[in-house]
Short mmCIF file of C-alpha atoms and ligand atoms in Angstrom, two decimals:
data_model
loop_
_atom_site.label_atom_id
_atom_site.label_comp_id
_atom_site.label_asym_id
_atom_site.label_seq_id
_atom_site.Cartn_x
_atom_site.Cartn_y
_atom_site.Cartn_z
CA MET O 1 -0.04 -0.06 0.21
CA LYS O 2 1.32 3.57 -0.81
CA LYS O 3 2.05 5.89 2.05
CA ASP O 4 -0.54 8.26 0.90
CA ASN O 5 -3.34 5.51 1.22
CA VAL O 6 -1.90 4.61 4.72
CA ILE O 7 -2.35 8.26 5.74
CA LYS O 8 -5.84 8.36 4.03
CA GLN O 9 -6.82 5.52 6.06
CA TYR O 10 -5.41 7.00 9.25
CA GLU O 11 -7.52 10.03 8.69
CA ILE O 12 -10.76 8.20 8.14
CA ALA O 13 -9.83 6.04 11.24
CA ARG O 14 -9.33 9.33 13.27
CA GLU O 15 -12.53 10.59 12.40
CA GLN O 16 -14.19 7.45 13.36
CA MET O 17 -12.60 7.57 16.53
CA SER O 18 -13.07 11.18 17.38
CA GLU O 19 -16.82 10.43 17.09
CA LEU O 20 -16.20 8.04 20.01
CA GLY O 21 -14.39 10.71 21.98
CA VAL O 22 -11.06 9.31 21.32
CA ASP O 23 -8.07 11.61 20.17
CA THR O 24 -5.89 9.24 18.07
CA ASP O 25 -3.16 11.68 17.85
CA ARG O 26 -2.78 11.90 21.54
CA VAL O 27 -2.97 8.01 21.73
CA LEU O 28 -0.06 7.59 19.55
CA ASP O 29 1.92 10.28 21.45
CA THR O 30 1.22 8.16 24.66
CA LEU O 31 2.08 4.92 22.81
CA HIS O 32 5.30 6.44 21.62
CA ALA O 33 6.36 7.39 25.07
CA ILE O 34 6.04 3.83 26.52
CA ARG O 35 9.43 2.12 26.85
CA LEU O 36 9.16 -1.75 26.85
CA SER O 37 12.20 -3.68 28.51
CA LEU O 38 13.69 -6.30 26.19
CA PRO O 39 15.34 -9.37 27.56
CA CYS O 40 19.00 -9.71 26.29
CA TRP O 41 18.78 -13.31 26.86
CA GLN O 42 16.59 -14.00 24.09
CA ALA O 43 19.64 -13.20 21.73
CA ASP O 44 21.91 -16.10 23.00
CA ASP O 45 19.37 -18.54 24.79
CA ILE O 46 20.43 -17.37 28.20
CA HIS O 47 24.15 -18.46 27.68
CA GLY O 48 25.64 -15.31 29.16
CA SER O 49 29.26 -14.36 28.77
CA GLU O 50 30.99 -15.90 31.74
CA SER O 51 34.01 -17.68 30.98
CA GLU O 52 32.57 -20.98 31.94
CA GLN O 53 29.54 -21.49 29.83
CA ASP O 54 28.84 -25.07 30.18
CA LEU O 55 26.63 -24.61 33.34
CA HIS O 56 23.46 -23.81 31.47
CA GLY O 57 20.70 -24.03 33.89
CA MET O 58 17.53 -22.84 32.08
CA LYS O 59 15.56 -25.01 29.58
CA VAL O 60 15.65 -23.34 26.16
CA THR O 61 14.45 -25.31 23.39
CA GLY O 62 15.15 -24.94 19.61
CA ASP O 63 18.78 -24.55 17.66
CA TYR O 64 17.83 -22.13 14.90
CA PRO O 65 21.35 -20.93 13.55
CA GLY O 66 22.51 -17.62 14.43
CA ARG O 67 22.70 -17.35 18.17
CA ALA O 68 24.63 -14.54 19.30
CA ARG O 69 28.14 -15.98 20.71
CA ASN O 70 29.33 -12.87 22.70
CA ASN O 71 27.95 -9.50 24.09
CA LEU O 72 29.38 -7.64 20.95
CA GLU O 73 26.82 -9.93 18.96
CA ILE O 74 24.02 -9.43 21.42
CA ARG O 75 24.20 -5.75 20.98
CA GLN O 76 24.37 -5.98 17.28
CA ASP O 77 21.29 -8.19 17.36
CA LEU O 78 19.45 -5.76 19.66
CA LEU O 79 20.05 -2.83 17.52
CA LYS O 80 18.88 -4.69 14.57
CA ALA O 81 15.62 -5.74 16.41
CA LEU O 82 15.20 -2.15 17.77
CA SER O 83 15.55 -0.61 14.51
CA LEU O 84 12.20 -2.49 13.41
CA ILE O 85 10.31 -1.69 16.62
CA PRO O 86 8.70 1.84 16.88
CA GLY O 87 9.75 3.94 19.91
CA ARG O 88 12.58 4.01 22.23
CA HIS O 89 13.16 1.16 24.77
CA ARG O 90 14.91 -0.56 27.52
CA ILE O 91 17.22 -3.66 27.57
CA SER O 92 16.93 -5.95 30.55
CA LEU O 93 20.56 -7.38 31.45
CA HIS O 94 21.32 -10.36 33.48
CA ALA O 95 24.37 -10.15 36.00
CA MET O 96 25.80 -13.09 33.78
CA TYR O 97 26.21 -10.68 30.71
CA GLY O 98 29.10 -8.59 32.08
CA ASP O 99 32.13 -7.84 29.94
CA PHE O 100 34.35 -10.14 31.80
CA ASN O 101 37.16 -10.22 28.87
CA GLY O 102 37.73 -13.93 29.25
CA LYS O 103 38.43 -13.61 33.11
CA LYS O 104 36.81 -15.78 35.59
CA VAL O 105 34.77 -13.48 37.63
CA ASP O 106 32.55 -15.19 40.14
CA ARG O 107 29.02 -13.94 40.84
CA ASP O 108 30.18 -12.73 44.30
CA ARG O 109 32.77 -10.70 42.61
CA ILE O 110 31.05 -8.64 39.96
CA GLU O 111 31.34 -4.86 39.79
CA PRO O 112 29.68 -1.95 38.10
CA GLU O 113 33.01 -1.92 35.80
CA HIS O 114 31.89 -5.00 34.24
CA PHE O 115 28.80 -3.32 32.83
CA ARG O 116 30.62 -0.08 31.54
CA GLN O 117 30.45 -1.26 28.05
CA TRP O 118 26.72 -1.94 28.21
CA LEU O 119 26.29 1.61 29.75
CA ASP O 120 28.50 3.31 26.98
CA TRP O 121 26.64 1.28 24.41
CA ALA O 122 23.21 2.07 25.75
CA ALA O 123 23.84 5.82 26.19
CA GLU O 124 25.06 5.88 22.65
CA SER O 125 21.83 4.17 21.35
CA LYS O 126 19.41 6.03 23.71
CA ILE O 127 18.61 2.81 25.47
CA LEU O 128 17.93 2.51 29.24
CA LEU O 129 19.21 -0.57 30.91
CA ASP O 130 17.34 -2.65 33.72
CA PHE O 131 19.21 -5.52 35.51
CA ASN O 132 18.59 -9.03 37.01
CA ALA O 133 20.42 -10.94 39.58
CA THR O 134 21.48 -14.37 38.08
CA CYS O 135 20.84 -16.93 40.81
CA PHE O 136 21.09 -20.03 38.37
CA SER O 137 23.22 -21.65 35.79
CA HIS O 138 26.05 -22.06 38.57
CA PRO O 139 27.61 -24.69 40.72
CA LYS O 140 26.38 -23.15 43.76
CA ALA O 141 22.66 -23.15 42.44
CA SER O 142 22.83 -26.92 41.37
CA ALA O 143 21.40 -28.07 44.51
CA ASN O 144 18.36 -25.97 43.88
CA PHE O 145 18.58 -23.79 46.76
CA THR O 146 20.21 -20.13 46.78
CA LEU O 147 19.00 -17.25 48.89
CA SER O 148 17.13 -20.10 51.03
CA SER O 149 19.92 -22.65 51.22
CA LEU O 150 20.32 -24.11 54.76
CA ASP O 151 24.10 -24.09 53.89
CA ALA O 152 25.24 -20.85 55.38
CA GLY O 153 28.16 -20.58 52.71
CA ILE O 154 25.87 -21.13 49.83
CA ARG O 155 23.45 -18.53 51.20
CA ASP O 156 26.11 -15.83 51.81
CA PHE O 157 27.62 -16.35 48.51
CA TRP O 158 23.89 -15.67 46.89
CA ILE O 159 23.43 -12.80 49.31
CA GLU O 160 26.68 -11.09 48.30
CA HIS O 161 25.73 -11.77 44.69
CA VAL O 162 22.39 -10.01 44.91
CA GLN O 163 23.96 -7.17 47.25
CA ARG O 164 26.13 -6.51 44.18
CA CYS O 165 23.44 -6.71 41.51
CA ARG O 166 21.73 -3.97 43.49
CA ASP O 167 24.80 -1.82 43.60
CA ILE O 168 25.45 -2.40 39.96
CA SER O 169 21.76 -1.49 39.18
CA ALA O 170 21.91 1.77 41.30
CA HIS O 171 25.15 2.52 39.49
CA ILE O 172 23.52 2.03 36.23
CA GLY O 173 20.43 4.14 37.49
CA ALA O 174 22.60 7.04 38.33
CA ALA O 175 24.85 6.80 35.27
CA GLN O 176 21.68 6.80 32.94
CA SER O 177 19.66 9.43 34.86
CA GLY O 178 16.91 6.91 35.11
CA VAL O 179 16.08 4.38 37.43
CA CYS O 180 17.23 0.81 36.87
CA LEU O 181 14.76 -1.93 37.66
CA HIS O 182 16.30 -4.71 39.34
CA ASP O 183 14.38 -7.96 39.50
CA ILE O 184 15.14 -10.96 41.69
CA TRP O 185 14.21 -14.38 40.86
CA ILE O 186 15.57 -17.69 42.37
CA PRO O 187 15.05 -21.24 41.39
CA ASP O 188 14.65 -22.64 44.96
CA GLY O 189 12.41 -25.35 45.65
CA PHE O 190 11.96 -29.05 45.91
CA LYS O 191 11.05 -31.66 43.36
CA ASP O 192 9.01 -33.63 45.59
CA SER O 193 6.86 -32.65 48.71
CA PRO O 194 8.76 -31.04 51.60
CA TYR O 195 8.17 -32.18 54.96
CA SER O 196 8.27 -28.54 56.13
CA CYS O 197 7.30 -25.74 53.83
CA LEU O 198 8.26 -23.07 56.48
CA GLU O 199 11.88 -23.80 57.01
CA HIS O 200 13.30 -22.38 53.76
CA ARG O 201 10.92 -19.62 53.68
CA SER O 202 12.07 -18.18 56.85
CA VAL O 203 15.71 -18.55 55.57
CA LEU O 204 14.55 -16.43 52.29
CA ALA O 205 12.88 -13.83 54.36
CA ASP O 206 16.07 -13.50 56.41
CA SER O 207 18.32 -13.34 53.33
CA LEU O 208 16.13 -10.62 51.84
CA ASP O 209 16.16 -8.66 54.75
CA ARG O 210 19.96 -8.84 54.83
CA ILE O 211 19.97 -8.03 51.25
CA PHE O 212 17.71 -4.87 51.73
CA SER O 213 19.24 -3.77 54.86
CA ARG O 214 21.55 -1.54 52.76
CA GLU O 215 19.40 1.45 51.53
CA LEU O 216 19.93 2.68 48.03
CA PRO O 217 18.19 5.71 46.39
CA GLU O 218 14.87 4.69 44.78
CA SER O 219 15.63 7.17 42.25
CA SER O 220 18.39 5.02 40.85
CA VAL O 221 17.25 1.31 41.71
CA LEU O 222 14.05 -0.25 42.48
CA ASP O 223 13.84 -3.81 43.49
CA PHE O 224 11.33 -6.30 42.32
CA LEU O 225 10.62 -9.83 43.47
CA GLU O 226 9.40 -12.47 40.99
CA SER O 227 7.32 -15.13 42.30
CA LYS O 228 6.60 -18.50 40.70
CA LEU O 229 4.16 -21.52 40.77
CA PHE O 230 6.57 -24.28 39.94
CA GLY O 231 9.55 -25.19 37.89
CA ILE O 232 11.42 -27.93 36.20
CA GLY O 233 12.79 -29.61 39.46
CA SER O 234 10.71 -27.59 41.99
CA GLU O 235 7.30 -29.09 41.05
CA ALA O 236 5.97 -29.79 44.42
CA TYR O 237 7.49 -26.64 46.33
CA VAL O 238 8.59 -23.35 45.41
CA VAL O 239 10.22 -21.31 48.20
CA GLY O 240 9.49 -17.92 46.52
CA SER O 241 5.61 -18.47 45.93
CA TYR O 242 3.25 -15.55 45.27
CA ASP O 243 2.08 -15.69 48.56
CA PHE O 244 5.46 -15.65 49.96
CA TYR O 245 6.62 -12.55 47.80
CA LEU O 246 3.32 -10.57 48.22
CA SER O 247 3.35 -10.88 51.90
CA TYR O 248 7.00 -9.94 52.00
CA ALA O 249 6.80 -6.95 49.57
CA VAL O 250 3.97 -5.47 51.49
CA SER O 251 5.35 -5.85 54.87
CA ARG O 252 8.72 -4.53 53.67
CA LYS O 253 7.59 -1.96 51.11
CA LYS O 254 9.08 -3.82 48.36
CA ARG O 255 7.61 -4.53 44.87
CA MET O 256 6.38 -7.59 42.97
CA CYS O 257 7.30 -8.99 39.40
CA LEU O 258 4.55 -10.67 37.78
CA ASP O 259 5.49 -12.96 35.32
CA MET O 260 2.64 -13.97 33.00
CA GLY O 261 3.68 -17.59 32.83
CA HIS O 262 4.06 -18.05 36.70
CA PHE O 263 0.47 -18.72 37.75
CA HIS O 264 -2.23 -21.27 37.45
CA PRO O 265 -3.32 -21.28 33.60
CA THR O 266 -6.74 -19.84 34.69
CA GLU O 267 -5.55 -17.27 36.94
CA SER O 268 -5.65 -13.65 35.59
CA VAL O 269 -2.52 -11.51 36.04
CA ALA O 270 -4.46 -8.60 34.55
CA ASP O 271 -6.93 -8.80 37.53
CA LYS O 272 -4.01 -8.67 40.15
CA ILE O 273 -2.72 -5.40 38.90
CA SER O 274 -5.47 -3.04 40.77
CA SER O 275 -5.09 -4.88 44.10
CA LEU O 276 -1.42 -5.03 44.23
CA LEU O 277 -1.15 -1.24 43.46
CA LEU O 278 -3.61 -0.48 46.37
CA PHE O 279 -0.70 -1.67 48.58
CA THR O 280 2.50 -1.33 46.75
CA ASP O 281 3.66 1.56 44.68
CA SER O 282 4.46 0.07 41.37
CA LEU O 283 5.09 -3.44 39.83
CA LEU O 284 7.05 -4.89 37.13
CA LEU O 285 5.45 -7.27 34.53
CA HIS O 286 7.15 -10.08 32.92
CA ILE O 287 5.30 -10.31 29.65
CA SER O 288 5.36 -13.90 28.47
CA ARG O 289 3.20 -16.39 26.86
CA GLY O 290 2.91 -19.82 28.53
CA VAL O 291 1.68 -22.46 26.08
CA ARG O 292 0.45 -25.26 28.48
CA TRP O 293 3.02 -24.50 31.06
CA ASP O 294 5.69 -21.88 32.02
CA SER O 295 7.17 -22.14 28.38
CA ASP O 296 8.28 -18.59 27.75
CA HIS O 297 6.79 -18.56 24.33
CA ILE O 298 7.02 -15.30 22.27
CA PRO O 299 4.21 -12.82 23.26
CA ILE O 300 1.57 -12.46 20.77
CA VAL O 301 -1.51 -10.24 20.91
CA ASN O 302 -3.86 -12.61 22.70
CA GLN O 303 -6.62 -12.21 25.32
CA GLU O 304 -4.51 -12.21 28.30
CA LEU O 305 -2.22 -9.41 26.86
CA GLN O 306 -5.10 -7.24 25.81
CA GLU O 307 -6.90 -7.76 29.01
CA THR O 308 -3.68 -6.58 30.92
CA ALA O 309 -3.27 -3.69 28.60
CA LEU O 310 -6.98 -2.54 29.44
CA ARG O 311 -6.54 -3.00 33.07
CA ILE O 312 -3.44 -0.69 33.07
CA PHE O 313 -5.01 2.18 31.39
CA ARG O 314 -8.52 1.99 32.64
CA ASP O 315 -7.29 2.52 36.18
CA GLY O 316 -4.82 4.92 35.23
CA PHE O 317 -1.65 2.91 36.25
CA LEU O 318 0.59 3.48 33.24
CA LYS O 319 3.22 5.27 35.42
CA ARG O 320 3.29 2.32 37.94
CA VAL O 321 3.48 -0.64 35.78
CA HIS O 322 6.80 -1.40 34.25
CA LEU O 323 6.45 -3.41 31.03
CA ALA O 324 9.36 -5.98 30.69
CA MET O 325 9.46 -9.13 28.44
CA ASP O 326 10.53 -12.47 29.28
CA PHE O 327 10.60 -14.95 26.54
CA PHE O 328 13.12 -17.22 25.24
CA ASP O 329 12.78 -19.01 21.87
CA ALA O 330 15.50 -20.67 19.99
CA SER O 331 13.44 -22.35 17.36
CA VAL O 332 13.05 -19.37 15.25
CA ASN O 333 14.94 -16.33 13.98
CA ARG O 334 15.79 -14.59 17.44
CA ILE O 335 15.73 -11.00 16.07
CA GLY O 336 12.39 -11.76 14.49
CA ALA O 337 11.25 -13.10 18.09
CA TYR O 338 11.97 -9.72 19.53
CA VAL O 339 10.27 -7.92 16.81
CA ILE O 340 6.92 -9.95 16.93
CA ALA O 341 7.01 -9.72 20.82
CA SER O 342 7.64 -5.96 21.18
CA ARG O 343 5.20 -5.06 18.43
CA SER O 344 2.39 -7.38 19.90
CA VAL O 345 2.94 -5.79 23.18
CA GLN O 346 2.51 -2.43 21.69
CA LYS O 347 -0.55 -3.36 19.44
CA ALA O 348 -2.22 -4.61 22.57
CA LEU O 349 -1.42 -1.34 24.23
CA LEU O 350 -2.55 0.58 21.23
CA SER O 351 -5.97 -1.17 21.00
CA ALA O 352 -6.43 -0.54 24.79
CA LEU O 353 -5.46 3.11 24.54
CA LEU O 354 -8.19 3.34 21.87
CA GLU O 355 -10.96 2.09 23.94
CA PRO O 356 -13.62 4.83 24.26
CA GLY O 357 -13.34 4.29 28.21
CA PRO O 358 -15.56 7.30 29.64
CA GLU O 359 -18.70 6.36 28.06
CA ALA O 360 -18.62 2.71 29.39
CA LYS O 361 -17.46 4.06 32.90
CA LYS O 362 -20.40 6.46 32.79
CA HIS O 363 -22.74 3.46 32.04
CA GLU O 364 -21.33 1.46 34.71
CA ALA O 365 -21.85 4.25 37.25
CA GLU O 366 -25.57 4.50 36.23
CA GLY O 367 -26.00 0.82 36.63
CA ASP O 368 -26.67 0.59 32.76
CA TYR O 369 -24.60 -2.75 32.34
CA LEU O 370 -26.11 -3.01 28.77
CA GLY O 371 -24.68 0.07 27.74
CA ARG O 372 -21.29 -0.74 29.34
CA LEU O 373 -21.20 -3.99 27.38
CA ALA O 374 -22.41 -2.30 24.15
CA TRP O 375 -19.26 0.31 24.69
CA MET O 376 -16.85 -2.19 25.45
CA GLU O 377 -17.80 -4.57 22.67
CA ALA O 378 -17.61 -1.69 20.31
CA ALA O 379 -14.11 -1.26 21.16
CA LYS O 380 -13.31 -4.62 19.78
CA THR O 381 -13.75 -3.73 16.24
CA LEU O 382 -12.31 -0.37 15.82
CA PRO O 383 -9.73 0.47 13.14
CA VAL O 384 -6.54 -0.40 15.21
CA GLY O 385 -4.95 -1.97 12.09
CA ALA O 386 -5.01 1.25 10.13
CA ILE O 387 -3.88 3.38 13.09
CA TRP O 388 -1.05 0.92 13.67
CA ASP O 389 0.12 1.06 10.13
CA TYR O 390 0.10 4.74 10.10
CA TYR O 391 2.01 4.57 13.43
CA CYS O 392 4.68 2.50 11.72
CA GLU O 393 5.19 4.86 8.97
CA ARG O 394 5.32 7.71 11.23
CA GLU O 395 8.07 6.10 13.24
CA GLY O 396 9.89 5.14 10.21
CA VAL O 397 9.69 1.42 10.56
CA PRO O 398 8.17 -1.29 8.03
CA ARG O 399 4.64 -2.14 8.56
CA ASP O 400 3.34 -5.85 9.45
CA PRO O 401 4.65 -8.23 8.12
CA PHE O 402 7.01 -6.41 5.74
CA TRP O 403 9.75 -6.04 8.59
CA ILE O 404 10.31 -9.61 8.07
CA ARG O 405 12.25 -8.79 4.80
CA GLU O 406 14.92 -6.81 6.84
CA VAL O 407 15.19 -9.72 9.35
CA LYS O 408 15.76 -12.31 6.38
CA ALA O 409 18.28 -9.83 4.95
CA TYR O 410 20.22 -9.58 8.30
CA GLU O 411 19.94 -13.47 8.55
CA SER O 412 21.84 -13.80 5.36
CA ALA O 413 24.35 -11.03 5.86
CA VAL O 414 25.18 -11.68 9.43
CA LEU O 415 23.33 -14.63 11.18
CA SER O 416 24.32 -17.19 8.60
CA ARG O 417 28.12 -16.42 9.26
CA ARG O 418 27.78 -17.46 12.84
CA GLN O 419 28.88 -20.95 13.40
C1 RNT B 1 12.23 -17.82 35.45
C2 RNT B 1 11.92 -16.31 35.45
C3 RNT B 1 13.04 -15.37 35.18
C4 RNT B 1 13.91 -15.70 34.08
C5 RNT B 1 14.79 -14.66 33.56
C6 RNT B 1 15.90 -15.22 32.53
O1 RNT B 1 11.17 -18.57 35.68
O2 RNT B 1 10.85 -16.04 34.56
O3 RNT B 1 12.40 -14.35 35.20
O4 RNT B 1 13.07 -16.13 32.96
O5 RNT B 1 15.33 -14.11 34.61
ZN1 ZN B 2 10.32 -13.82 34.41
#
C-alpha cells in the first residue's frame, strides 16, 4: 500500500475515533512514550558471557542458527531488532552478561565496571538498562537452593551476589539518569513434597532482609521480587511463591514482579494489578506467553495481553506498571522473535488506549450494564490496524509483516556467518 493511502486510511480512522471521543494523535503520542524492556537473553538462549559457559541451567528449546556468541553480537542483534520496533526502549540485562574479557569473575565478585561497556553502548543508542540478579546456571545453584539454602556458605554467596547486583543497578540508574529496575528471581524449591514448607521460607525472608538492609536511592534502583508457581525440579514446592513474596513485599515496602507464565493457567494476571497497586507503589510485568506451562513463548496479541493492557489504562496505572518481557525461543530467528514480541505488546497497548472508556465508565456508574457492554464490545472492532500502520509509517519502521524482509536480509548477511 502507498504511503498516501496509509495516511488517508488513518485520517478516516481518526474521524471515526473522534466520534467516539478518542483523540488518536494523543493516543499515538502516549504509545510512543512507553518504553518496553527487552530481555537480552533472547539473543543467546540465556548462555551469558561468563568464562565457563557449560553451566547452562535454563531450559531453552530449539537450535535455530545464528545465536549471538558474545556481548558484541548480542548488542548488534538488539540494535537490529530495535530498528524494527517503533519507539525507544530498555534492555534488561542479567548479571551473567558482564564484559569479563575472558577472566573468571565469580558472581560474588561482579562490579559496576563489568557493565561499563553496556552503559556506553546504551547511552550512545538512547537505550535505558534494567538488571537481574543471576541465581541460576552456577555450581552453587545446582542443589536448587540459593538465597533460601540451609547451607550458610551457599546462602552468603548468593546474598553477596544479589547485593552486588543492587549496587550495579544503582550505578546504572545514576549513570543513565533514570531508574534501573532490578528483578530478583531464584529457582529455590523441591521436586517432591517437603516435610516442612516453613524452613526455607523463613531463611529466604532473612536473606532478603539482609540484602535490603543496605538502603539505596529509589531514584536509581527499584527492587522487584518475582514469584513462581512451579519449575522444572521444583514441581512440588517453590520457596518464593506468590503468597510469600506478596506478603514480604507489602510488609517491607518492596515491589512484585508478575511473570505471566508463573500462575495457574486460569488465573488472571491482569486482575491482580489493581489489588497490588492499592498496597504497593509499582510493579514489574514479565510479559510472556505460557503454552500449557511456563514455556516462555514469544508474546503475541492474545486475550490475556489485551486484558492486561486494558487494566493498566482503565485504572490509570501507566506510570506504575513497568513493562518488561520475558521470553526465550531458540526455534525461530531470534531477532524476529524480539520484533514480534515487542510489536505485539505495542499493538495490545494501542488497542487498549483506543478504547472509548469514559462512556463505558459512565454507564457502569449509572447501573446501565447493557450500555457498558455495548461500548466495551464496540471497542473490539475499531480500526486498530489502520492506526497501527500509520504509526509504523510515522516512526519510520516497516508495516506488518514487511519487517520480515529486513530480518531475512540480516539473517543472510550476518547470522548465517555465525557457526
Ligand atoms: C524464571 C523467571 C526469570 C527468568 C529470567 C531469565 O522462571 O521467569 O525471570 O526467565 O530471569
Ligand atoms: Zn520472568
